[in-house]
Coordinates of N, CA and C in Angstrom, one line a residue:
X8 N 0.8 -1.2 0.0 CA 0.0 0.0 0.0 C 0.9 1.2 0.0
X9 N 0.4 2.1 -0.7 CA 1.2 3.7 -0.5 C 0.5 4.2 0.4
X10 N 1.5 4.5 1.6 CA 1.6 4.5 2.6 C 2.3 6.2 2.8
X11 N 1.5 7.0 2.9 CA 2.1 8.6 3.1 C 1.4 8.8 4.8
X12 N 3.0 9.7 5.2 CA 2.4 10.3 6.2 C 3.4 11.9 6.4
X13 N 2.4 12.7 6.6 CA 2.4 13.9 6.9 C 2.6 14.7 8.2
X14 N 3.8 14.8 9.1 CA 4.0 15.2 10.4 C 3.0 16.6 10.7
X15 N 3.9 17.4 9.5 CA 3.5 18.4 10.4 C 2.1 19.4 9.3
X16 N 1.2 18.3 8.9 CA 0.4 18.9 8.1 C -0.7 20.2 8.1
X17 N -0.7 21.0 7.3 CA -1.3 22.1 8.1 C -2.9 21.9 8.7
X18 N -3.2 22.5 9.9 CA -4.5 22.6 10.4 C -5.7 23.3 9.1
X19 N -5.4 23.8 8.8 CA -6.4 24.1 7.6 C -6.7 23.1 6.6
X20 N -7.5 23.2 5.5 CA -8.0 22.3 4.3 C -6.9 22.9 3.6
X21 N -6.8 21.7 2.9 CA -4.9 21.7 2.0 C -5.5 21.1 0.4
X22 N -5.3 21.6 -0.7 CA -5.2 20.3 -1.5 C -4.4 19.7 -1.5
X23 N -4.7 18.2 -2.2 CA -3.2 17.7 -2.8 C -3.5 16.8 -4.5
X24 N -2.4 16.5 -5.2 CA -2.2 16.3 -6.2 C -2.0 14.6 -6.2
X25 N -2.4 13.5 -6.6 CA -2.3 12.6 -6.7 C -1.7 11.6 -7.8
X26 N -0.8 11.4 -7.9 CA 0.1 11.5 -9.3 C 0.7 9.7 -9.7
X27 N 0.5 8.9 -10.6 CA 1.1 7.9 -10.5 C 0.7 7.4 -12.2
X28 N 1.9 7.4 -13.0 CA 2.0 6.8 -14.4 C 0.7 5.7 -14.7
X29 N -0.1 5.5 -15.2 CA -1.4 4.2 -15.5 C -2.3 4.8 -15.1
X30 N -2.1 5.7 -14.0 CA -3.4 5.9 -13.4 C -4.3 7.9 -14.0
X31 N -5.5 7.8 -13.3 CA -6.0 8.8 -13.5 C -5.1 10.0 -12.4
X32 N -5.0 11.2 -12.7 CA -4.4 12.5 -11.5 C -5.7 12.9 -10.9
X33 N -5.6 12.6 -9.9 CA -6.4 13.2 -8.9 C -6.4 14.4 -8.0
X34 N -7.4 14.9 -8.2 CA -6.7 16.4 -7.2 C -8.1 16.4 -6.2
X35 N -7.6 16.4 -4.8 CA -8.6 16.5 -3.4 C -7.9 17.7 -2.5
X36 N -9.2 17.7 -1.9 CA -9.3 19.1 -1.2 C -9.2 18.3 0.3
X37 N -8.5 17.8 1.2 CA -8.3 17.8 2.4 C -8.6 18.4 3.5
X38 N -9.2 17.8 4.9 CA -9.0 18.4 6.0 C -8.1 17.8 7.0
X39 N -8.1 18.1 8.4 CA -6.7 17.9 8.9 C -7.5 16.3 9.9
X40 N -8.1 15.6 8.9 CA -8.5 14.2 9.3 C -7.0 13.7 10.2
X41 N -6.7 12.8 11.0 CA -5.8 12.0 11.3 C -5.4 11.0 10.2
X42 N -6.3 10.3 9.9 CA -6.3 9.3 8.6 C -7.3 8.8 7.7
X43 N -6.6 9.4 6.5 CA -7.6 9.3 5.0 C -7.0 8.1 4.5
X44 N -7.7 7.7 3.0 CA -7.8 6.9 2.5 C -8.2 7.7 0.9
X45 N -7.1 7.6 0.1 CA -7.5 8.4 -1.0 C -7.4 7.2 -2.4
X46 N -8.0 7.0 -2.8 CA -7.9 6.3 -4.1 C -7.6 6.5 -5.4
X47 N -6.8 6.3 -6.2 CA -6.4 6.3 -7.5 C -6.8 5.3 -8.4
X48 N -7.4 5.8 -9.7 CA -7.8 4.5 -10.6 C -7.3 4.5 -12.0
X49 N -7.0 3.4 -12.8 CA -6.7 3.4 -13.9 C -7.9 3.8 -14.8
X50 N -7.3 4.5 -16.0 CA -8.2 5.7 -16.9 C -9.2 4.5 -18.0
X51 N -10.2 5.3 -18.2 CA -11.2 4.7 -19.3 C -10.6 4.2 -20.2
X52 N -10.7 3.2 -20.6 CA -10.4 2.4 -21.6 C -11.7 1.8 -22.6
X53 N -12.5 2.3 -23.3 CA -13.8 1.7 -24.2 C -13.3 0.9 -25.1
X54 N -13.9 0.2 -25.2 CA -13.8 -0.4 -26.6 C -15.1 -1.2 -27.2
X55 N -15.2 -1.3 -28.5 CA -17.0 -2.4 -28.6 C -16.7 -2.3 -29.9
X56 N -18.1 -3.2 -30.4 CA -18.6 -2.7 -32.2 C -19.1 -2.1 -32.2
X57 N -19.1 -1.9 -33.5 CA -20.2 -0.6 -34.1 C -20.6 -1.5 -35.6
X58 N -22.0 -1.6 -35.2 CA -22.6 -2.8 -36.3 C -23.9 -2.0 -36.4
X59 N -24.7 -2.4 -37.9 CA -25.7 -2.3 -38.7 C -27.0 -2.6 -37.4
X60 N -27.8 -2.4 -37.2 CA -28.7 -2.5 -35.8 C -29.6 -3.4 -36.5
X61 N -30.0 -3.4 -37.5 CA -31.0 -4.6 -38.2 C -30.4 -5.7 -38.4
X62 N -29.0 -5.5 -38.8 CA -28.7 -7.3 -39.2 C -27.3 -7.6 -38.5
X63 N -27.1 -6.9 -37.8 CA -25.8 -7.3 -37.3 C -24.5 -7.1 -37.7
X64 N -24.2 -6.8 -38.8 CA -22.6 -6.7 -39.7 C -21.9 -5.6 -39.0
X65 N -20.8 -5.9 -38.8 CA -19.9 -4.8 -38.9 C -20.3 -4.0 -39.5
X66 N -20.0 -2.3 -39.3 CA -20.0 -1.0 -40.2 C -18.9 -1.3 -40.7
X67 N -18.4 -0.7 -42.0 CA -17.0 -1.2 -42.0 C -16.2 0.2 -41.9
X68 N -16.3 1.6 -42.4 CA -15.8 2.6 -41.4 C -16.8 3.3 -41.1
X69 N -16.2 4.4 -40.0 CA -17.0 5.2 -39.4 C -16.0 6.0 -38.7
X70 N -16.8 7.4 -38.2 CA -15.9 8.5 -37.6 C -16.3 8.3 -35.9
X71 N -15.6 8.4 -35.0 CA -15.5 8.4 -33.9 C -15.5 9.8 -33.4
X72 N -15.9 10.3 -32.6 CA -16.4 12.4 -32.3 C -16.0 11.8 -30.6
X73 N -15.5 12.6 -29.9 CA -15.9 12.5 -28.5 C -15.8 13.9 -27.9
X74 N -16.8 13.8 -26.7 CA -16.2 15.1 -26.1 C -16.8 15.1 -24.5
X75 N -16.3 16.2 -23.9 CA -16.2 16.2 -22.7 C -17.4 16.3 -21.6
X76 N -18.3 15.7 -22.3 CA -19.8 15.4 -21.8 C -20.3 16.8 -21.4
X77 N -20.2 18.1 -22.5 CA -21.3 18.6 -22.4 C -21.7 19.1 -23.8
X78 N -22.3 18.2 -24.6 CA -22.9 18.0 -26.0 C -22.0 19.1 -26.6
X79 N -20.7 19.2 -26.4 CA -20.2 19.9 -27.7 C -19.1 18.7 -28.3
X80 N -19.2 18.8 -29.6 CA -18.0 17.5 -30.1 C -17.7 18.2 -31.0
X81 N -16.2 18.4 -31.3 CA -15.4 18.6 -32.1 C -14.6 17.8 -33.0
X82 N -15.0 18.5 -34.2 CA -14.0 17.6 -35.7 C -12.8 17.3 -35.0
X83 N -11.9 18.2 -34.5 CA -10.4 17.9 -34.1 C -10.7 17.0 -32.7
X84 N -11.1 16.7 -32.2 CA -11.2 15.3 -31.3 C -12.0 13.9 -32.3
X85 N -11.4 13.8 -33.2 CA -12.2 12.9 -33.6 C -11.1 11.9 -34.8
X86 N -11.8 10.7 -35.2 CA -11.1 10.0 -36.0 C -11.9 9.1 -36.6
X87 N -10.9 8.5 -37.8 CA -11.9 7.4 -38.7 C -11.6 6.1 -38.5
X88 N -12.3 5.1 -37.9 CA -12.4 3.5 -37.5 C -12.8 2.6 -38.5
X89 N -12.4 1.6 -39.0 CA -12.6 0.7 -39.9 C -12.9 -0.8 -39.1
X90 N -13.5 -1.7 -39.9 CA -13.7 -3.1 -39.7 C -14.8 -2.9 -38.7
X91 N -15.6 -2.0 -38.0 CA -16.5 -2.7 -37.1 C -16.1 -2.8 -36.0
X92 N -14.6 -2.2 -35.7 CA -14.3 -2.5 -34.3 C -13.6 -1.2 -34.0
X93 N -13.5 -0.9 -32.6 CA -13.2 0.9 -32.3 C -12.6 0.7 -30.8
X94 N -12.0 1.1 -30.2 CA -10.8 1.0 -28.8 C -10.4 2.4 -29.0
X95 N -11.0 3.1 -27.7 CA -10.3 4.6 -26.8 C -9.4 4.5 -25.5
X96 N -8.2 4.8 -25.6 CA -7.6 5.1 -23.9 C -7.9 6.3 -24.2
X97 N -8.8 6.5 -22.8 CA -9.4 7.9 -22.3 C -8.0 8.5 -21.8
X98 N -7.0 8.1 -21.4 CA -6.0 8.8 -20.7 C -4.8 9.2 -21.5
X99 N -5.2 9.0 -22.7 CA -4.1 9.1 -24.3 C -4.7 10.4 -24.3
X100 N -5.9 10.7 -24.5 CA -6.7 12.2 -25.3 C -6.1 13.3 -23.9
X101 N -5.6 13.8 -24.3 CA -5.1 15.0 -23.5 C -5.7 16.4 -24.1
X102 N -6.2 16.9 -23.3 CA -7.0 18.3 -23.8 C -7.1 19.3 -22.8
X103 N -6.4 20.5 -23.1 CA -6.4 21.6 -22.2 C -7.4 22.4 -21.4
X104 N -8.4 21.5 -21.7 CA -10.1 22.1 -21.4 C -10.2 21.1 -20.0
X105 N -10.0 20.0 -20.1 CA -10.4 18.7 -19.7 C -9.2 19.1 -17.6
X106 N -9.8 18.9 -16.9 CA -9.2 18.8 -15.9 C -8.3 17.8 -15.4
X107 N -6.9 18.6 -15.3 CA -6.0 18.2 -15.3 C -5.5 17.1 -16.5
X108 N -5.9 17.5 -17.2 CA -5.6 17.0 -18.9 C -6.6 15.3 -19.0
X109 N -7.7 15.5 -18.1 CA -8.1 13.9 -18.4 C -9.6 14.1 -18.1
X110 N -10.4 13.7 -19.2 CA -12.0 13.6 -19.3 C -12.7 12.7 -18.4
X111 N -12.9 13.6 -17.2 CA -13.5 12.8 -16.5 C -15.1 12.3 -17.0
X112 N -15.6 13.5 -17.4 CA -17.0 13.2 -17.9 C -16.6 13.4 -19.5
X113 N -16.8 12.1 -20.2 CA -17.0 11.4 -21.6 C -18.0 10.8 -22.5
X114 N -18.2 11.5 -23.9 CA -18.8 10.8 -24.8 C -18.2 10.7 -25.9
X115 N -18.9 9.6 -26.4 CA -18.6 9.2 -28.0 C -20.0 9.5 -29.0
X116 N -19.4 9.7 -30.1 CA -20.8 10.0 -31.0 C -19.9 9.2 -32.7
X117 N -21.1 8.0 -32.8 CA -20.4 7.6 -34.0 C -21.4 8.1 -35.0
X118 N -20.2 8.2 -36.3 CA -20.8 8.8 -37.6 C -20.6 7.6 -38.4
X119 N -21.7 7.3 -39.2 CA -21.7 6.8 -41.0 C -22.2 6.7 -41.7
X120 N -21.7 6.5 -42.7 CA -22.3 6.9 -43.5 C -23.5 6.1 -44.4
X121 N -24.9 6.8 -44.3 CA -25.8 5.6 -44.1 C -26.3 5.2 -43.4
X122 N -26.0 6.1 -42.1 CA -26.8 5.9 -40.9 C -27.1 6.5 -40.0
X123 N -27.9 6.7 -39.0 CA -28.1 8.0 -38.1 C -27.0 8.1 -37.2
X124 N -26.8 9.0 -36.6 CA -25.1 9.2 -35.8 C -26.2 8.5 -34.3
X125 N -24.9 8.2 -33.6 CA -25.5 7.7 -32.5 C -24.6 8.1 -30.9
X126 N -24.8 8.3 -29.7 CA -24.5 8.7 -28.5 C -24.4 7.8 -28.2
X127 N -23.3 7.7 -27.6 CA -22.9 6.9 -26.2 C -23.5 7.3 -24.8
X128 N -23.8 6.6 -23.8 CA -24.0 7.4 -22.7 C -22.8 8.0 -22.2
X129 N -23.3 9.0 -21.2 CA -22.2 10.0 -20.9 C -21.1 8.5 -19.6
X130 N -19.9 8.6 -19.8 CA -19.1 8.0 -18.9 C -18.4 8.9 -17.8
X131 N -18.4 9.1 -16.6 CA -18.2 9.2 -15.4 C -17.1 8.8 -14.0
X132 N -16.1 9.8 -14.5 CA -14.9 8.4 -13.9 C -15.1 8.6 -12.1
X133 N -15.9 9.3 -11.8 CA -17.0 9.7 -10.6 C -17.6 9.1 -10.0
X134 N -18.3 8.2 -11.1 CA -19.4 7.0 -10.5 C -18.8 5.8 -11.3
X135 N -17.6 5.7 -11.1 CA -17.0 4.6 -11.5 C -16.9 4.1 -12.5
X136 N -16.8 4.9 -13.7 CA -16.3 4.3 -14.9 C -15.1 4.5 -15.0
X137 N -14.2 3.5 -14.9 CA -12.8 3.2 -15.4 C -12.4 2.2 -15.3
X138 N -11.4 1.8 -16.1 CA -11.1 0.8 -16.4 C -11.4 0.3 -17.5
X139 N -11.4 -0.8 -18.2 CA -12.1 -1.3 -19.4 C -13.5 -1.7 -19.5
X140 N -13.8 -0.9 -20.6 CA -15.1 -1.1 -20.2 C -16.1 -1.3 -21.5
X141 N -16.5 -2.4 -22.2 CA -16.9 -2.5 -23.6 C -18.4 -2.0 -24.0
X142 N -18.3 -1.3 -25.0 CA -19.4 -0.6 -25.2 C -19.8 -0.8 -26.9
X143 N -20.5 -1.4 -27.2 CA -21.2 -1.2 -28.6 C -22.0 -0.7 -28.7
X144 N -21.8 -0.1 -30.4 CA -23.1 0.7 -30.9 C -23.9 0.5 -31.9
X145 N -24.9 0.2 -31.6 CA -26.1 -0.2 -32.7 C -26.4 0.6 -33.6
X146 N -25.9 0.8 -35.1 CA -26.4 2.0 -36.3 C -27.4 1.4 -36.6
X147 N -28.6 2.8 -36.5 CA -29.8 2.8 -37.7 C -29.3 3.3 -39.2
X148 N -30.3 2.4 -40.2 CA -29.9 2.7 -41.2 C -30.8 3.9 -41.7
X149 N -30.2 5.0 -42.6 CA -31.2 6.4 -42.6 C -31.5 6.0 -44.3
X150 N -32.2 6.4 -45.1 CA -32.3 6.7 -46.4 C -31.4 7.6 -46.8
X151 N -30.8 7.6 -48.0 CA -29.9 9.1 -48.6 C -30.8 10.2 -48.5
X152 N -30.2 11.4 -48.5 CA -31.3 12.3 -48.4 C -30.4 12.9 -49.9
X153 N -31.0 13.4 -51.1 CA -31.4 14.1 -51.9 C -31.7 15.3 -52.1
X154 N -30.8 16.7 -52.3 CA -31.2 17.7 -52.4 C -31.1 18.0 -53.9
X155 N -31.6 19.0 -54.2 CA -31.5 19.8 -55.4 C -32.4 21.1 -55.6
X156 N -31.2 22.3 -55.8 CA -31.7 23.5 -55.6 C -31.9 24.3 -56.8
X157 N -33.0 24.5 -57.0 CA -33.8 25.4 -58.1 C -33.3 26.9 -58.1
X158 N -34.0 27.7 -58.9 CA -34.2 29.0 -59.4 C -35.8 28.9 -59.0
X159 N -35.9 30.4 -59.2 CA -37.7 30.6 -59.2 C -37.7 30.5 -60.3
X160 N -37.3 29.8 -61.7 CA -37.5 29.2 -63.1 C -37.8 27.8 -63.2
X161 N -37.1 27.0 -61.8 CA -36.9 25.8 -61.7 C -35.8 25.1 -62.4
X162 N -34.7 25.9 -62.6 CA -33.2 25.6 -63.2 C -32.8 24.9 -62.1
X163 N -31.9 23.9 -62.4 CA -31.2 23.7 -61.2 C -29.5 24.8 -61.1
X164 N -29.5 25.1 -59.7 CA -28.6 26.1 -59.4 C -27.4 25.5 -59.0
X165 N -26.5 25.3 -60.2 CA -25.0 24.6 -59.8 C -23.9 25.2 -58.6
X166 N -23.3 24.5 -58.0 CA -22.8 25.1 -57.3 C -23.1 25.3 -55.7
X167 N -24.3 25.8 -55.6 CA -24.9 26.3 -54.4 C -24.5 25.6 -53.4
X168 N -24.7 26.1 -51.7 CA -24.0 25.6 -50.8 C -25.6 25.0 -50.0
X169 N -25.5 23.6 -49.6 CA -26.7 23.4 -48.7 C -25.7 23.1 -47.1
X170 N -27.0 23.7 -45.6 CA -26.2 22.9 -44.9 C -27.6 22.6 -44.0
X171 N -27.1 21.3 -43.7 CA -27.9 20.8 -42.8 C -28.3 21.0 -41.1
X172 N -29.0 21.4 -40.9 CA -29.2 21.7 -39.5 C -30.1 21.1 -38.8
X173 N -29.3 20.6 -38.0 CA -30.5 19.5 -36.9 C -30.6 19.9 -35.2
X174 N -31.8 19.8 -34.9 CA -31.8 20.3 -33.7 C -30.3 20.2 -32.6
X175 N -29.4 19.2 -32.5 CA -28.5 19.3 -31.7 C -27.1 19.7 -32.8
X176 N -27.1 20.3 -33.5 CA -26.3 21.1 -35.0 C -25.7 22.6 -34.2
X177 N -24.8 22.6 -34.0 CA -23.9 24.0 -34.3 C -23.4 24.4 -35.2
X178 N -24.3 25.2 -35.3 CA -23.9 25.9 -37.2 C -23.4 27.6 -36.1
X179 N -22.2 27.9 -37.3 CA -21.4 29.0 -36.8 C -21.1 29.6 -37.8

């Protein structure tokens, strides 16, 4: 056991920093208890499929989005997974937003093409998510959607920009 002791620790509430390579960094706010018990845990690790929800198949790629569990997800946190199969170390993604560079509160949002994007539930390294922990995602299949933009002639207008906005969409 790591075994710390503190002689002459101050009578006031102290933070401290909890620090150990594998594991998550911890930061606690202290009082002048005689003896605590602080725990350190090894960082999220996900992994699962991501398959067709009607028949089961692997997707064979798709984009992986995550973010810091408050519904904003960024292109630059994100990447493209092939085969159907997808693995995160949460303690790899280092992000200057994220306290003390590690996502305590996490989601995933997969994209494909061909199918509706889909949420992970929010993960919690608070209420004990960490460690490995497998998670698959079931894709619905969507229809193409088809645009084409007219003139008040009914020409079609080459070129033009469409964008799509959907209730949880940040358009900027």
């Amino acid at each position: 056991a790591g075994l710390f002791r503190w002689e002459n620790a101050p009578l006031d509430r102290f933070q401290v920093v909890i620090k150990k390579p594998g594991y998550v960094t911890r930061y606690r706010v202290l009082g002048h208890e005689p003896r605590q018990e602080l725990k350190i845990y090894a960082p999220l690790e996900l992994s699962g499929r991501v398959v067709d929800a009607a028949t089961g198949v692997p997707v064979d790629q798709f984009r992986l989005v995550w973010s810091e569990g408050h519904d904003v997800f960024s292109r630059r946190f994100a990447r493209i997974e092939r085969g159907g199969r997808y693995s995160v170390h949460v303690g790899e993604i280092n992000a200057s937003g994220w306290f003390g560079g590690y996502a305590h509160h996490f989601q995933l949002r997969v994209e494909a093409e061909g199918y509706q994007s889909k949420l992970s539930r929010l993960f919690d390294s608070n209420k004990g998510d960490v460690g490995k922990i497998d998670y698959d995602f079931h894709l619905e299949s969507v229809p193409r959607l088809k645009i084409v933009v007219t003139d008040s002639e009914n020409h079609a207008v080459v070129g033009a920009e469409v964008t799509l906005w959907t209730p949880g969409s940040r358009i900027f």
